Structure formats: C-alpha cells, structure tokens
XYZ file of C-alpha atoms in Angstrom:
96
model
C -195.679 -287.053 181.544
C -193.754 -283.929 182.757
C -190.714 -286.133 183.727
C -190.211 -287.019 179.918
C -187.584 -284.716 178.450
C -188.285 -283.191 175.054
C -186.829 -285.052 171.980
C -185.005 -282.765 169.583
C -187.514 -282.196 166.716
C -184.762 -281.860 164.302
C -183.326 -285.539 164.978
C -186.967 -286.882 165.590
C -187.404 -287.494 161.824
C -186.644 -290.737 160.115
C -184.133 -289.586 157.459
C -182.281 -287.069 159.533
C -181.992 -289.623 162.514
C -180.686 -292.101 159.926
C -178.111 -289.668 158.691
C -176.826 -288.793 162.132
C -176.845 -292.461 163.245
C -174.622 -293.224 160.321
C -172.204 -290.389 161.042
C -172.043 -291.155 164.654
C -170.751 -294.505 163.689
C -168.373 -293.515 160.804
C -167.724 -289.820 161.544
C -167.707 -288.971 157.919
C -169.471 -290.346 154.797
C -169.879 -289.578 151.147
C -173.152 -288.381 150.015
C -173.412 -291.311 147.681
C -173.134 -293.820 150.459
C -175.487 -292.034 152.563
C -178.059 -291.942 149.793
C -177.609 -295.584 149.186
C -178.015 -296.694 152.743
C -181.072 -294.380 153.553
C -182.669 -295.146 150.188
C -183.573 -291.386 149.926
C -183.878 -289.337 146.886
C -181.046 -287.098 146.098
C -183.294 -284.059 146.497
C -184.847 -285.062 149.786
C -181.264 -286.023 151.138
C -179.833 -282.635 150.153
C -182.523 -280.743 152.017
C -182.097 -282.868 155.222
C -178.438 -282.467 155.110
C -178.598 -278.737 154.788
C -181.232 -278.642 157.734
C -178.629 -280.640 159.862
C -175.822 -278.376 158.719
C -177.715 -275.157 159.400
C -178.207 -276.451 163.058
C -174.498 -277.037 163.221
C -174.849 -280.798 163.558
C -172.815 -281.550 160.570
C -170.301 -280.152 158.010
C -170.600 -280.639 154.340
C -167.504 -280.571 152.240
C -167.638 -280.328 148.496
C -164.682 -281.085 146.306
C -163.537 -283.088 143.255
C -162.188 -286.585 143.168
C -160.555 -286.533 139.657
C -163.128 -285.003 137.400
C -166.103 -286.119 139.530
C -167.760 -283.951 142.255
C -167.356 -285.433 145.755
C -169.563 -284.410 148.693
C -168.427 -285.706 152.101
C -170.465 -285.286 155.326
C -168.930 -285.031 158.757
C -170.560 -285.008 162.095
C -169.734 -281.918 164.360
C -169.042 -281.924 168.144
C -172.373 -280.181 168.598
C -174.003 -282.986 166.428
C -172.414 -285.606 168.523
C -173.711 -283.981 171.670
C -177.060 -283.435 170.169
C -177.402 -287.088 169.065
C -176.265 -288.412 172.488
C -178.671 -286.196 174.172
C -181.462 -287.469 171.917
C -180.625 -291.022 172.595
C -180.570 -290.368 176.404
C -183.876 -288.661 176.443
C -185.388 -291.342 174.261
C -184.286 -294.082 176.793
C -186.113 -292.066 179.441
C -189.329 -292.866 177.359
C -188.471 -296.572 177.290
C -187.524 -296.862 180.991
C -189.712 -294.329 182.771
C-alpha cells in the first residue's frame, strides 16, 4: 500500500470536506448557507471553519448587513490547492 499517497487529515473529515467542496464550487458562501447545506450545528461549524482558517485553507470575513451580523467564508489559493491534491490522491485509491 506504499503507492497510496496520504490523504490530508484536515480534509478527511465529513464536515470539513463538505465545507471545502461547497467553497470550491462557489468560492464564497455565507455562514448561514453553509450551516443549512451541511446540517451542522452553529457551534460545530464554527469550530471546523476555524480549523480550516488556521490551516490557511479559507478566510472568514465578519461584517454587518444592515443591523445584522454577516459571516462570509472564502476559499484561499492554498485551500484550492489542498482540495485538488486531496481529490487527486483519493482518486489514486479508487484507481490503483
């Protein structure tokens, strides 16, 4: 099994992979939409977003829309590369 490349442990988790998959397709999304699409709790989603941000895979921008808080999440260049590498390495497991 030495021919199999390591899968990024940060992305090899259901919720974080779902977040990154969403952002690859849209480049940015509001916290509320990510929460709705992933069916995650606000607390768990916040924790997972912070882990991805700490790794440099995404950027979190907080602002206000009118009087309401707005949290937007964007994928970074490093996040795009990490996701593409993850997908490529995973394909190696499917087509050895």
